Amino acid sequence: MKISQQCYAQRRRRLLEALPEGSVALVAGASLATRNRDAEFPFRQNSDFYYLTGFNEPDALLLLKPGREEGEVVLFCPPRDPAMEIWTGYRAGPEGCVERFGADQAFDLDEQDEHIPELLDGARRLYYAVGSDDALDAQVLSWLNAVRAKARLGAEAPEELVLLDNLLHEMRLFKDEEELAVMRQAAAISAEAHCEAMKLAAPGRYEYELEGRIISHCMSAGARFQAYSPIVGAGANGCILHYIENDAPMNDGDLVLIDAGCELDCYASDITRTFPANGRFSDEQRALYELVLKTNQACIELIKPGLPWNEVHDLSVQMLTSGLVELGLLSGDVDELIEQGAYRDFYMHRIGHWLGMDVHDVGNYKVNGEWRPLEPGMVMTVEPGLYVSPQNENVEPRWRGIGIRVEDDVVVTEQGCEVLTSGVPKSVAEIEALMAQ
Ligand code: GLY
Ligand code: MN
Ligand code: MN
C-alpha cells in the first residue's frame, strides 16, 4: 500500500500556494548513514522530502519556486550512470524525476552549485529547515554567497531565511484518507506481530527472540522496516523507557513489555503491550496493569475534537495518582500529590505524541501559548505507563521492578476517535487466553 503520485502533487501544490510571493523553498533528502567502516545503514528518506515527492533515492534536493515560468517544481537527483548502477541499483535520473515524480525540471546532483544560485536570484525569502543539518546550512550559505558575488551584475540574494517547518509540519499534522489507509494497515500489521510475540513468549526464551518474531512478521506482511528500534524488556528491563538491548532471558514471574511498530511507505505505527512471560499475571502485576489499562481506556474515551491536548495527559495523571494511592504505593491527598508531581517517580513521560511519518511526529502541541485543541485527522498515541524502580525503597518490595505501558494509536474523528491498534488484545482475560493458545 502506497501514497499515490497524485497525492504528492497535491501536497506540493498546497505548499506552493502557502508560500508568500517572492519566496523559494528548499527541502533536502537524506544521505546514506555509515554503520561502521564502509557498511551503511539501510537508507531512510527524510520525512519532509518524502512527504513532498515519494522519491526514495539518497542525496536528492527539492526546490519549489511559486510562479516560476520554466517550472515551479525542481528536483536534483543522483545521475543515471550504468557503471555506478551496477553497484547501487537503479536510479531514476533527471528524466525519471520528470516522468514519474512530477518534477517540472530535474538536474543531476552535481549541477546544484550551477543552478541553485540562479534559482535563488531575485527571491526575497528562502524557506528551509534552518539549523537542522550543519552540512545543509553550509551549502545554503555558499549558494547565497554565490548570488551575492554577482551583485554588481544585478543579482539579488534573498534577504530572509525562514524556517519551513511551521508551514510544512502543520500540513503533515493532518492526515488525509490516503495517509490514514496506510497508517491503518501499518497498525494492523504491528498488532498481528504483537500477538505472535505474545504467543511465543515463555520463561527461558530471550527478549531478542520476541524482537525477531515481531520483525519477521512485519516483513512477511509487507512492512520491511520498523518505525524505531523495538523495545523488548522482561522484568525490571520494562522500567527502562528506551531499553533496546533486548538480550536478556525472560524469567518465570516476569512481565514483558514490548514497544514495537512497523513502518509502511514511511508511515509509523507505535504499539506497546505488557504481558506475563508465563502467561498468568501475579496479583501485584494485575493490580498495576488494570490501573494502566483503565487509564488508557478512559483517555481514549475522552478524545474528541475541541479537547485541549493537555487534558488527555491531565486525566492520566489524575487516574494514575489516585490508583497508586488506593494500592498503597503513594500516600496522601491526591490533589496535593499531583501538585507535588509525586506520580513522576512512577510515570515520567507524557500521555502520548503525534504519530505520522516520524514516530514522534511533527506538529506543534501549543498554539499561541495554549495547548492546542484536537481536530479531526490528527493521529496520536495514548500510552500511560507505570514503572516501579527496583531501587524504590518507598514501596513494598512486592511492587518493585514492575514496568507496564499500554500504548494505542488513535485518529481524531468528527465524533471522537478511531483506534488503529485494536487488533492486539489488552484486557487481562484476553491476553491470558491468547497466551494459553
Ligand atoms: N516508541 C516510542 C514511544 O512510544 O514514544
Ligand atoms: Mn511506543
Ligand atoms: Mn509512543
Coordinates of C-alpha atoms and ligand atoms in Angstrom, one line a residue:
M1 CA 0.0 0.0 0.0
K2 CA 1.5 3.3 -1.1
I3 CA 0.7 7.0 -1.3
S4 CA -0.2 7.9 -4.9
Q5 CA 1.8 10.3 -7.0
Q6 CA -1.4 12.4 -7.3
C7 CA -1.3 12.9 -3.6
Y8 CA 2.3 14.0 -3.6
A9 CA 1.5 16.5 -6.4
Q10 CA -1.4 17.9 -4.3
R11 CA 0.9 18.4 -1.3
R12 CA 3.4 20.3 -3.5
R13 CA 0.6 22.5 -4.9
R14 CA -0.7 23.3 -1.4
L15 CA 2.8 24.2 -0.2
L16 CA 3.4 26.3 -3.3
E17 CA 0.2 28.2 -2.6
A18 CA 1.0 28.7 1.0
L19 CA 4.4 30.3 0.2
P20 CA 4.3 34.1 0.2
E21 CA 5.1 35.8 -3.1
G22 CA 8.8 36.0 -3.9
S23 CA 9.8 33.0 -1.9
V24 CA 11.7 29.8 -2.7
A25 CA 11.5 26.6 -0.6
L26 CA 14.3 24.0 -0.4
V27 CA 13.9 20.6 1.1
A28 CA 16.9 18.2 1.2
G29 CA 16.6 14.5 1.1
A30 CA 18.6 12.2 3.4
S31 CA 22.0 10.7 2.7
L32 CA 23.2 7.2 3.5
A33 CA 24.5 6.9 7.1
T34 CA 27.6 4.9 7.9
R35 CA 27.2 2.0 10.3
N36 CA 30.8 1.0 10.5
R37 CA 33.8 1.5 8.1
D38 CA 32.1 1.2 4.7
A39 CA 29.0 -0.6 5.8
E40 CA 25.8 1.6 5.7
F41 CA 22.5 1.5 7.5
P42 CA 19.5 0.8 5.3
F43 CA 18.5 4.1 3.6
R44 CA 15.6 6.0 5.1
Q45 CA 14.5 9.1 3.3
N46 CA 14.0 12.4 5.1
S47 CA 10.3 12.6 6.0
D48 CA 9.7 16.2 4.8
F49 CA 11.3 15.4 1.5
Y50 CA 9.4 12.1 1.0
Y51 CA 6.1 13.8 2.0
L52 CA 6.5 16.1 -1.0
T53 CA 8.0 13.7 -3.5
G54 CA 7.7 10.0 -2.8
F55 CA 11.2 9.9 -4.2
N56 CA 13.4 7.4 -2.3
E57 CA 17.0 8.0 -3.5
P58 CA 19.7 9.5 -1.3
D59 CA 21.2 13.0 -1.6
A60 CA 18.3 14.5 -3.6
L61 CA 17.0 18.0 -3.2
L62 CA 13.7 19.6 -3.9
L63 CA 13.3 23.3 -4.8
L64 CA 9.9 25.0 -5.1
K65 CA 9.6 28.4 -6.6
P66 CA 6.0 29.6 -7.0
G67 CA 5.2 31.3 -10.3
R68 CA 8.4 30.4 -12.0
E69 CA 7.8 30.2 -15.7
E70 CA 10.2 27.3 -16.6
G71 CA 8.6 25.3 -13.8
E72 CA 7.8 25.6 -10.1
V73 CA 9.0 22.1 -9.0
V74 CA 12.7 21.4 -9.5
L75 CA 14.4 18.2 -8.4
F76 CA 18.1 17.5 -8.1
C77 CA 18.8 13.7 -8.1
P78 CA 21.7 11.2 -8.4
P79 CA 22.7 10.8 -12.0
R80 CA 22.0 7.8 -14.2
D81 CA 25.3 6.1 -14.5
P82 CA 25.3 2.5 -15.7
A83 CA 28.7 1.8 -14.1
M84 CA 27.5 3.1 -10.7
E85 CA 24.1 1.4 -11.1
I86 CA 25.9 -2.0 -11.1
W87 CA 26.8 -1.2 -7.5
T88 CA 23.9 1.0 -6.3
G89 CA 21.0 -0.3 -8.2
Y90 CA 18.6 1.5 -10.5
R91 CA 18.4 5.3 -10.4
A92 CA 15.6 7.3 -11.8
G93 CA 17.8 10.2 -13.0
P94 CA 16.5 13.6 -14.1
E95 CA 14.3 12.1 -16.8
G96 CA 12.7 9.7 -14.4
C97 CA 12.1 12.5 -11.9
V98 CA 10.2 14.5 -14.5
E99 CA 8.3 11.5 -15.9
R100 CA 7.4 9.7 -12.7
F101 CA 7.9 12.0 -9.8
G102 CA 6.2 15.1 -11.0
A103 CA 9.2 17.4 -11.3
D104 CA 8.8 20.3 -13.9
Q105 CA 12.6 20.3 -14.3
A106 CA 15.2 18.0 -12.9
F107 CA 19.0 18.0 -12.8
D108 CA 21.9 15.9 -11.8
L109 CA 23.1 16.5 -8.2
D110 CA 26.4 17.8 -9.4
E111 CA 24.6 20.7 -11.1
Q112 CA 23.3 22.1 -7.8
D113 CA 26.1 24.7 -7.5
E114 CA 25.4 25.9 -11.0
H115 CA 21.6 26.1 -10.9
I116 CA 20.6 26.8 -7.3
P117 CA 22.2 30.3 -7.1
E118 CA 20.3 31.2 -10.3
L119 CA 17.1 29.9 -8.8
L120 CA 17.7 32.0 -5.6
D121 CA 18.5 35.1 -7.6
G122 CA 15.6 37.6 -7.1
A123 CA 13.7 35.7 -4.4
R124 CA 13.1 37.7 -1.2
R125 CA 12.8 34.8 1.2
L126 CA 14.3 31.4 1.4
Y127 CA 12.4 28.7 3.3
Y128 CA 14.2 25.7 4.5
A129 CA 14.9 23.6 7.7
V130 CA 17.3 26.2 9.1
G131 CA 19.7 24.8 11.6
S132 CA 18.6 21.1 11.4
D133 CA 21.7 20.0 9.5
D134 CA 25.2 21.7 9.6
A135 CA 26.1 20.5 6.1
L136 CA 22.9 21.8 4.6
D137 CA 23.4 25.2 6.4
A138 CA 26.9 25.5 5.0
Q139 CA 25.7 24.6 1.5
V140 CA 22.9 27.2 1.6
L141 CA 25.3 29.9 2.8
S142 CA 27.6 29.0 -0.1
W143 CA 24.7 29.3 -2.6
L144 CA 23.7 32.6 -1.0
N145 CA 27.2 33.9 -1.3
A146 CA 27.4 32.8 -4.9
V147 CA 24.4 35.1 -5.6
R148 CA 25.9 37.9 -3.6
A149 CA 29.1 37.6 -5.5
K150 CA 27.2 38.6 -8.6
A151 CA 25.6 41.7 -7.1
R152 CA 27.3 44.1 -9.5
L153 CA 25.8 42.1 -12.4
G154 CA 22.4 42.8 -10.9
A155 CA 21.9 39.6 -8.9
E156 CA 19.8 39.9 -5.7
A157 CA 20.1 37.3 -2.9
P158 CA 17.2 36.5 -0.6
E159 CA 17.1 38.8 2.5
E160 CA 15.4 36.4 4.8
L161 CA 16.0 32.8 5.8
V162 CA 12.8 31.4 7.2
L163 CA 12.1 28.1 8.9
L164 CA 10.0 26.0 6.6
D165 CA 9.0 23.7 9.4
N166 CA 5.9 25.6 10.6
L167 CA 4.2 25.6 7.2
L168 CA 5.1 22.1 6.2
H169 CA 4.7 20.4 9.6
E170 CA 1.2 21.9 10.0
M171 CA 0.3 20.2 6.8
R172 CA 1.9 16.9 7.9
L173 CA 0.0 17.0 11.2
F174 CA -3.4 16.5 9.5
K175 CA -3.7 13.1 7.8
D176 CA -5.9 12.6 4.8
E177 CA -7.7 9.4 3.7
E178 CA -4.8 8.0 1.8
E179 CA -2.5 8.5 4.7
L180 CA -5.0 7.0 7.1
A181 CA -5.3 4.0 4.9
V182 CA -1.6 3.4 5.1
M183 CA -1.5 4.0 8.8
R184 CA -4.4 1.6 9.4
Q185 CA -2.5 -1.0 7.5
A186 CA 0.8 -0.4 9.4
A187 CA -1.1 -0.6 12.7
A188 CA -2.9 -3.8 11.7
I189 CA 0.4 -5.5 10.8
S190 CA 2.1 -4.4 14.0
A191 CA -0.9 -5.6 16.0
E192 CA -0.7 -9.1 14.5
A193 CA 3.1 -9.0 15.2
H194 CA 2.5 -8.3 18.9
C195 CA 0.0 -11.2 19.1
E196 CA 2.7 -13.5 17.5
A197 CA 5.3 -12.3 20.0
M198 CA 2.9 -12.9 23.0
K199 CA 2.2 -16.4 21.8
L200 CA 6.0 -17.1 21.5
A201 CA 6.9 -15.8 25.0
A202 CA 7.9 -18.3 27.7
P203 CA 10.3 -18.4 30.6
G204 CA 13.8 -19.3 29.3
R205 CA 13.3 -17.6 25.9
Y206 CA 15.3 -14.4 25.2
E207 CA 14.0 -10.9 24.6
Y208 CA 15.5 -10.9 21.1
E209 CA 13.6 -13.9 20.1
L210 CA 10.4 -11.9 20.5
E211 CA 12.0 -9.0 18.7
G212 CA 12.8 -11.4 15.9
R213 CA 9.3 -12.7 15.7
I214 CA 7.9 -9.1 15.5
I215 CA 10.3 -8.1 12.7
S216 CA 9.8 -11.3 10.8
H217 CA 6.0 -11.0 11.0
C218 CA 6.0 -7.4 9.8
M219 CA 8.4 -8.1 6.9
S220 CA 6.3 -11.1 5.8
A221 CA 3.3 -8.8 5.8
G222 CA 5.0 -6.2 3.6
A223 CA 6.5 -3.8 6.1
R224 CA 10.2 -4.1 5.6
F225 CA 11.2 -1.6 8.3
Q226 CA 10.4 -0.9 11.9
A227 CA 9.5 2.7 12.7
Y228 CA 12.0 2.6 15.6
S229 CA 14.2 0.1 17.4
P230 CA 11.8 -2.4 19.1
I231 CA 11.9 -2.4 22.9
V232 CA 11.5 -5.8 24.5
G233 CA 12.1 -5.6 28.2
A234 CA 11.5 -8.5 30.6
G235 CA 11.2 -8.0 34.3
A236 CA 12.9 -4.8 35.6
N237 CA 14.1 -4.1 32.0
G238 CA 10.5 -3.0 31.4
C239 CA 11.2 0.0 33.7
I240 CA 13.9 1.3 31.3
L241 CA 12.0 3.6 29.0
H242 CA 14.2 3.2 25.9
Y243 CA 15.6 -0.2 26.6
I244 CA 16.8 -1.7 23.3
E245 CA 19.5 -4.2 24.3
N246 CA 16.8 -6.9 24.2
D247 CA 19.4 -9.5 25.1
A248 CA 18.2 -10.9 28.5
P249 CA 16.3 -14.1 29.2
M250 CA 12.7 -13.9 30.4
N251 CA 12.2 -15.4 33.8
D252 CA 9.2 -17.1 35.3
G253 CA 7.2 -14.4 37.0
D254 CA 8.4 -11.5 34.8
L255 CA 6.2 -9.1 32.9
V256 CA 7.4 -8.5 29.4
L257 CA 7.0 -5.0 27.9
I258 CA 7.1 -4.8 24.1
D259 CA 7.0 -1.4 22.4
A260 CA 7.3 -2.0 18.6
G261 CA 5.7 -0.8 15.4
C262 CA 6.4 -1.2 11.8
E263 CA 6.7 1.5 9.1
L264 CA 4.8 1.3 5.8
D265 CA 5.6 3.7 3.0
C266 CA 7.3 5.9 5.6
Y267 CA 4.3 5.9 8.0
A268 CA 4.8 4.7 11.5
S269 CA 2.8 2.6 13.9
D270 CA 3.7 2.6 17.6
I271 CA 2.2 -0.1 19.9
T272 CA 3.1 -1.2 23.5
R273 CA 1.7 -4.2 25.2
T274 CA 2.8 -5.7 28.6
F275 CA 2.1 -9.4 29.5
P276 CA 3.4 -12.1 31.8
A277 CA 6.2 -14.3 30.4
N278 CA 4.5 -17.4 31.9
G279 CA 1.0 -16.4 30.7
R280 CA -0.5 -15.5 34.1
F281 CA -0.4 -12.1 35.9
S282 CA 0.5 -12.2 39.6
D283 CA -1.7 -10.2 42.0
E284 CA 0.6 -7.2 42.1
Q285 CA 1.1 -7.2 38.3
R286 CA -2.6 -7.5 37.7
A287 CA -3.4 -4.6 40.1
L288 CA -1.0 -2.2 38.4
Y289 CA -1.8 -3.5 35.0
E290 CA -5.6 -2.9 35.5
L291 CA -4.8 0.6 36.6
V292 CA -2.7 1.4 33.5
L293 CA -5.3 -0.3 31.2
K294 CA -8.2 1.6 32.8
T295 CA -6.3 4.9 32.3
N296 CA -5.5 4.0 28.6
Q297 CA -9.2 3.3 28.0
A298 CA -10.5 6.4 29.8
C299 CA -8.1 8.6 27.9
I300 CA -9.2 7.1 24.6
E301 CA -12.8 7.7 25.6
L302 CA -12.1 11.3 26.3
I303 CA -10.5 12.1 22.9
K304 CA -12.7 14.2 20.6
P305 CA -12.4 17.4 18.5
G306 CA -12.1 20.6 20.6
L307 CA -10.5 18.9 23.6
P308 CA -7.2 20.7 24.5
W309 CA -4.3 18.2 24.0
N310 CA -3.2 18.6 27.6
E311 CA -6.5 17.4 29.1
V312 CA -5.7 13.8 28.0
H313 CA -2.4 14.0 29.8
D314 CA -4.1 15.5 32.9
L315 CA -6.6 12.7 33.1
S316 CA -3.9 10.1 33.0
V317 CA -2.0 11.9 35.9
Q318 CA -5.3 12.1 37.9
M319 CA -6.2 8.4 37.4
L320 CA -2.7 7.0 37.9
T321 CA -2.1 9.1 41.0
S322 CA -5.4 8.1 42.7
G323 CA -4.8 4.5 41.7
L324 CA -1.4 4.5 43.2
V325 CA -2.8 5.9 46.5
E326 CA -5.5 3.2 46.5
L327 CA -2.9 0.5 46.1
G328 CA -0.7 2.0 48.7
L329 CA 2.3 2.9 46.5
L330 CA 1.7 6.6 47.3
S331 CA 0.1 8.1 50.4
G332 CA -1.5 11.4 51.0
D333 CA -4.1 13.7 49.4
V334 CA -4.4 13.0 45.6
D335 CA -4.6 16.7 44.6
E336 CA -1.6 17.6 46.7
L337 CA 0.4 14.6 45.3
I338 CA -0.4 15.8 41.8
E339 CA 0.6 19.3 42.7
Q340 CA 3.9 17.9 44.1
G341 CA 4.4 15.7 41.0
A342 CA 4.7 12.6 43.2
Y343 CA 3.5 10.5 40.2
R344 CA 6.7 11.2 38.4
D345 CA 8.6 8.5 40.3
F346 CA 6.3 6.1 38.5
Y347 CA 5.1 7.9 35.4
M348 CA 7.8 10.0 33.9
H349 CA 6.7 10.6 30.4
R350 CA 3.6 12.2 28.8
I351 CA 0.5 10.5 27.7
G352 CA 1.5 10.5 24.0
H353 CA 2.7 12.3 20.9
W354 CA 1.7 13.0 17.4
L355 CA 2.2 10.0 15.1
G356 CA 2.8 10.0 11.3
M357 CA 5.9 9.7 9.1
D358 CA 8.0 10.1 12.1
V359 CA 7.2 8.1 15.2
H360 CA 7.4 11.3 17.3
D361 CA 5.8 13.2 14.5
V362 CA 6.0 16.9 13.7
G363 CA 3.4 19.5 14.6
N364 CA 3.1 21.9 17.4
Y365 CA 1.5 21.0 20.6
K366 CA 0.8 24.6 21.6
V367 CA -0.5 27.4 19.5
N368 CA -0.1 31.0 20.8
G369 CA 1.0 29.6 24.1
E370 CA -2.1 27.5 24.7
W371 CA -2.4 23.7 24.4
R372 CA -4.0 23.2 21.0
P373 CA -7.4 21.6 20.7
L374 CA -7.6 18.3 19.0
E375 CA -9.0 18.3 15.4
P376 CA -10.2 15.5 13.0
G377 CA -7.3 14.0 11.1
M378 CA -4.7 14.3 13.8
V379 CA -3.1 11.0 14.8
M380 CA -1.7 10.5 18.3
T381 CA -0.6 7.8 20.7
V382 CA -2.2 7.1 24.1
E383 CA 0.4 5.4 26.2
P384 CA 0.0 5.7 30.0
G385 CA 2.6 3.6 32.0
L386 CA 3.8 2.8 35.5
Y387 CA 7.3 1.9 36.2
V388 CA 8.3 0.9 39.7
S389 CA 12.1 1.1 40.0
P390 CA 13.8 -1.9 41.5
Q391 CA 15.6 0.6 43.8
N392 CA 12.4 2.3 45.0
E393 CA 12.6 1.9 48.8
N394 CA 9.4 3.8 49.4
V395 CA 7.2 1.0 48.2
E396 CA 6.9 -2.6 49.5
P397 CA 9.3 -5.0 47.8
R398 CA 6.5 -6.9 46.1
W399 CA 5.9 -3.9 43.7
R400 CA 9.5 -3.3 42.8
G401 CA 10.7 -3.9 39.2
I402 CA 7.3 -3.9 37.6
G403 CA 7.1 -1.9 34.4
I404 CA 3.9 -1.5 32.4
R405 CA 2.8 0.5 29.4
V406 CA -0.3 0.1 27.3
E407 CA 0.0 2.1 24.0
D408 CA -2.5 2.6 21.3
D409 CA -2.6 4.7 18.2
V410 CA -5.8 6.8 17.5
V411 CA -7.0 9.2 14.9
V412 CA -9.3 12.0 15.9
T413 CA -12.6 11.8 14.0
E414 CA -15.6 14.2 13.9
Q415 CA -17.3 12.2 16.7
G416 CA -14.4 11.1 18.9
C417 CA -11.6 8.9 17.8
E418 CA -10.8 5.7 15.9
V419 CA -8.4 3.2 17.5
L420 CA -6.0 1.9 14.8
T421 CA -4.4 -0.7 17.1
S422 CA -7.4 -2.7 18.4
G423 CA -6.1 -5.8 16.6
V424 CA -3.9 -6.7 19.6
P425 CA -5.7 -7.6 22.9
K426 CA -5.1 -5.7 26.1
S427 CA -7.5 -7.0 28.8
V428 CA -6.0 -9.4 31.3
A429 CA -8.5 -12.1 30.3
E430 CA -7.8 -11.7 26.5
I431 CA -4.0 -11.7 27.0
E432 CA -4.1 -14.8 29.2
A433 CA -6.4 -16.5 26.7
L434 CA -4.1 -15.7 23.7
M435 CA -1.0 -16.8 25.6
A436 CA -2.7 -20.1 26.6
Q437 CA -3.1 -21.0 22.8
Ligands
GLY1 N1 8.2 4.0 20.8 C1 8.4 5.3 21.3 C2 7.3 5.9 22.0 O1 6.4 5.2 22.4 O2 7.2 7.1 22.2
MN2 MN 6.0 3.2 21.7
MN3 MN 4.8 6.3 21.5

